[in-house]
């Protein structure tokens, strides 16, 4: 879910030596698959001779299982419970705290993949009346914009309207992702 953003940061910081390996984005629908897949990916990377490995996943619903995998292999991951936190920056996310408790977040990725990640899997393309069942407890949609792309913002605005939510845009850029990748590229601490 953050591959495009990792590649953009990699290019911006001139980190040509970094290699990116991705797990399927749909694992976010099944967080129990993240830790075992990451365990296998890290083991493979190590067997391929990679020594400095950084996990670009936040916890993403693994309930700490991803941290156990990282500890097992002696690797670090990006801080945070999810990308919504690290895109805003952990300090900003923590300061917002409970005021965002009823917020449905979208990122550039989720705007690009709105149909594939929400409309079709939830059946909203066939049964839009289900939106109230799925999203009725939310009050606002916050688009955490990594880029200034009017077409992506248009998706977020339409999604807020369809879901009956207030709309807010926060221009976050890459948040804590950029400094985390810069530290990872510098090598072990």
Tab-separated table of C-alpha atoms in Angstrom:
chain	number	residue	atom	x	y	z
A	1	UNK	CA	0.000	0.000	0.000
A	2	UNK	CA	2.980	2.338	0.261
A	3	UNK	CA	5.138	1.095	-2.625
A	4	UNK	CA	4.631	4.164	-4.809
A	5	UNK	CA	5.444	6.414	-1.869
A	6	UNK	CA	8.564	4.418	-0.932
A	7	UNK	CA	9.770	4.674	-4.529
A	8	UNK	CA	9.124	8.435	-4.558
A	9	UNK	CA	11.099	8.907	-1.326
A	10	UNK	CA	13.847	6.628	-2.634
A	11	UNK	CA	14.183	8.799	-5.743
A	12	UNK	CA	13.953	12.094	-3.852
A	13	UNK	CA	16.686	11.057	-1.399
A	14	UNK	CA	18.895	9.436	-4.048
A	15	UNK	CA	18.716	6.007	-2.414
A	16	UNK	CA	19.311	3.980	-5.567
A	17	UNK	CA	20.856	1.160	-3.523
A	18	UNK	CA	17.562	0.416	-1.749
A	19	UNK	CA	15.579	-2.570	-2.981
A	20	UNK	CA	11.854	-2.790	-2.415
A	21	UNK	CA	9.979	-6.033	-1.832
A	22	UNK	CA	6.205	-5.811	-1.451
A	23	UNK	CA	3.593	-7.984	0.164
A	24	UNK	CA	0.097	-8.016	-1.341
A	25	UNK	CA	-1.913	-4.939	-0.366
A	26	UNK	CA	-4.983	-7.072	0.292
A	27	UNK	CA	-3.243	-8.460	3.395
A	28	UNK	CA	-4.708	-5.374	5.073
A	29	UNK	CA	-8.070	-7.152	4.778
A	30	UNK	CA	-6.467	-10.139	6.552
A	31	UNK	CA	-3.901	-8.770	9.040
A	32	UNK	CA	-3.257	-12.286	10.333
A	33	UNK	CA	-1.390	-12.925	7.065
A	34	UNK	CA	1.033	-10.019	7.438
A	35	UNK	CA	3.375	-11.400	10.107
A	36	UNK	CA	3.845	-14.885	8.553
A	37	UNK	CA	4.400	-13.369	5.108
A	38	UNK	CA	6.844	-10.835	6.511
A	39	UNK	CA	8.664	-13.609	8.381
A	40	UNK	CA	9.120	-15.476	5.096
A	41	UNK	CA	10.113	-12.326	3.190
A	42	UNK	CA	12.756	-11.375	5.756
A	43	UNK	CA	14.138	-14.939	5.827
A	44	UNK	CA	14.375	-14.913	2.015
A	45	UNK	CA	16.058	-11.509	1.962
A	46	UNK	CA	18.605	-12.717	4.509
A	47	UNK	CA	19.250	-15.908	2.540
A	48	UNK	CA	19.792	-13.717	-0.535
A	49	UNK	CA	22.559	-11.917	1.353
A	50	UNK	CA	20.753	-8.764	2.474
A	51	UNK	CA	21.989	-7.622	5.859
A	52	UNK	CA	20.258	-4.271	6.369
A	53	UNK	CA	16.510	-4.896	6.209
A	54	UNK	CA	13.849	-2.367	7.130
A	55	UNK	CA	10.150	-3.225	7.344
A	56	UNK	CA	7.929	-0.558	5.822
A	57	UNK	CA	4.834	-1.829	7.605
A	58	UNK	CA	3.322	-0.236	10.651
A	59	UNK	CA	1.521	-2.706	12.916
A	60	UNK	CA	-1.450	-2.686	10.493
A	61	UNK	CA	-3.717	-4.719	12.744
A	62	UNK	CA	-1.300	-7.545	13.562
A	63	UNK	CA	-1.722	-6.975	17.290
A	64	UNK	CA	2.021	-6.956	17.884
A	65	UNK	CA	2.759	-10.102	15.846
A	66	UNK	CA	4.732	-8.078	13.309
A	67	UNK	CA	6.904	-6.721	16.114
A	68	UNK	CA	7.664	-10.280	17.216
A	69	UNK	CA	8.769	-11.154	13.671
A	70	UNK	CA	10.988	-8.071	13.553
A	71	UNK	CA	12.512	-8.935	16.942
A	72	UNK	CA	13.105	-12.524	15.821
A	73	UNK	CA	15.096	-11.317	12.817
A	74	UNK	CA	16.704	-8.291	14.479
A	75	UNK	CA	15.167	-5.802	12.042
A	76	UNK	CA	13.307	-2.547	12.558
A	77	UNK	CA	9.974	-1.422	11.185
A	78	UNK	CA	8.459	2.003	10.732
A	79	UNK	CA	6.879	3.308	13.921
A	80	UNK	CA	3.145	3.458	14.319
A	81	UNK	CA	-0.057	1.504	14.460
A	82	UNK	CA	-0.830	2.144	10.754
A	83	UNK	CA	0.145	4.304	7.799
A	84	UNK	CA	-2.467	6.895	8.770
A	85	UNK	CA	-0.325	7.604	11.832
A	86	UNK	CA	3.080	7.727	10.161
A	87	UNK	CA	1.824	9.800	7.228
A	88	UNK	CA	0.605	12.449	9.671
A	89	UNK	CA	3.731	12.010	11.773
A	90	UNK	CA	3.480	10.123	15.034
A	91	UNK	CA	3.635	13.296	17.142
A	92	UNK	CA	0.781	14.901	15.178
A	93	UNK	CA	-1.231	11.680	15.221
A	94	UNK	CA	-0.868	11.350	18.988
A	95	UNK	CA	-1.771	15.028	19.479
A	96	UNK	CA	-4.980	14.556	17.478
A	97	UNK	CA	-5.844	11.594	19.678
A	98	UNK	CA	-9.495	10.974	20.347
A	99	UNK	CA	-10.703	13.853	18.174
A	100	UNK	CA	-10.180	11.595	15.134
A	101	UNK	CA	-11.862	8.569	16.739
A	102	UNK	CA	-14.784	8.748	14.269
A	103	UNK	CA	-12.618	9.497	11.237
A	104	UNK	CA	-12.407	7.388	8.099
A	105	UNK	CA	-8.972	7.992	6.604
A	106	UNK	CA	-7.997	7.827	2.966
A	107	UNK	CA	-4.521	8.077	1.463
A	108	UNK	CA	-3.362	8.546	-2.118
A	109	UNK	CA	-3.261	4.756	-2.476
A	110	UNK	CA	-6.788	4.321	-1.139
A	111	UNK	CA	-8.066	7.031	-3.473
A	112	UNK	CA	-6.419	5.321	-6.453
A	113	UNK	CA	-7.839	1.973	-5.345
A	114	UNK	CA	-11.197	3.069	-3.905
A	115	UNK	CA	-13.245	0.792	-6.153
A	116	UNK	CA	-10.942	-2.208	-5.654
A	117	UNK	CA	-10.592	-1.778	-1.889
A	118	UNK	CA	-14.026	-0.552	-0.844
A	119	UNK	CA	-16.711	-0.517	-3.502
A	120	UNK	CA	-16.336	-4.041	-4.868
A	121	UNK	CA	-15.224	-6.014	-1.777
A	122	UNK	CA	-17.952	-4.459	0.371
A	123	UNK	CA	-20.574	-4.828	-2.367
A	124	UNK	CA	-21.219	-1.077	-2.434
A	125	UNK	CA	-21.106	-1.087	-6.215
A	126	UNK	CA	-24.179	-3.356	-6.184
A	127	UNK	CA	-25.761	-2.283	-2.909
A	128	UNK	CA	-24.915	1.344	-2.106
A	129	UNK	CA	-27.470	1.275	0.706
A	130	UNK	CA	-24.948	-0.782	2.716
A	131	UNK	CA	-22.753	2.304	3.111
A	132	UNK	CA	-24.726	3.321	6.223
A	133	UNK	CA	-24.133	-0.119	7.750
A	134	UNK	CA	-20.397	-0.065	7.076
A	135	UNK	CA	-19.642	3.614	7.660
A	136	UNK	CA	-22.485	4.820	9.871
A	137	UNK	CA	-20.279	5.294	12.938
A	138	UNK	CA	-17.893	7.634	11.109
A	139	UNK	CA	-18.449	11.387	11.134
A	140	UNK	CA	-15.810	12.609	8.721
A	141	UNK	CA	-13.511	11.439	5.970
A	142	UNK	CA	-9.979	12.805	6.174
A	143	UNK	CA	-7.897	12.586	3.040
A	144	UNK	CA	-4.237	12.352	4.059
A	145	UNK	CA	-2.700	13.615	0.829
A	146	UNK	CA	0.827	12.498	0.060
A	147	UNK	CA	0.788	14.428	-3.221
A	148	UNK	CA	-1.141	17.309	-4.742
A	149	UNK	CA	-3.225	15.335	-7.225
A	150	UNK	CA	-6.619	16.889	-7.976
A	151	UNK	CA	-7.934	13.608	-9.418
A	152	UNK	CA	-7.211	11.793	-6.143
A	153	UNK	CA	-8.804	14.537	-4.080
A	154	UNK	CA	-11.859	14.318	-6.315
A	155	UNK	CA	-12.175	10.629	-5.399
A	156	UNK	CA	-11.940	11.477	-1.688
A	157	UNK	CA	-14.546	14.250	-1.981
A	158	UNK	CA	-16.930	11.936	-3.874
A	159	UNK	CA	-16.350	9.156	-1.325
A	160	UNK	CA	-17.183	11.522	1.547
A	161	UNK	CA	-20.385	12.538	-0.222
A	162	UNK	CA	-21.384	8.961	-0.996
A	163	UNK	CA	-20.734	7.924	2.610
A	164	UNK	CA	-22.490	10.969	4.036
A	165	UNK	CA	-19.372	12.182	5.852
A	166	UNK	CA	-17.889	15.621	6.380
A	167	UNK	CA	-14.720	16.097	4.329
A	168	UNK	CA	-11.282	17.303	5.381
A	169	UNK	CA	-7.975	17.272	3.534
A	170	UNK	CA	-4.648	17.164	5.359
A	171	UNK	CA	-1.589	17.626	3.177
A	172	UNK	CA	0.808	15.266	4.969
A	173	UNK	CA	3.329	14.475	2.291
A	174	UNK	CA	5.193	11.348	3.305
A	175	UNK	CA	5.208	12.193	7.010
A	176	UNK	CA	7.531	9.984	9.033
A	177	UNK	CA	8.144	7.659	6.057
A	178	UNK	CA	10.874	9.860	4.594
A	179	UNK	CA	13.041	10.187	7.727
A	180	UNK	CA	12.480	6.499	8.535
A	181	UNK	CA	13.768	5.452	5.115
A	182	UNK	CA	16.698	7.861	5.376
A	183	UNK	CA	17.672	6.306	8.740
A	184	UNK	CA	17.226	2.781	7.374
A	185	UNK	CA	19.366	3.577	4.334
A	186	UNK	CA	22.148	4.858	6.612
A	187	UNK	CA	22.490	1.380	8.099
A	188	UNK	CA	22.189	-0.154	11.542
A	189	UNK	CA	22.378	2.146	14.549
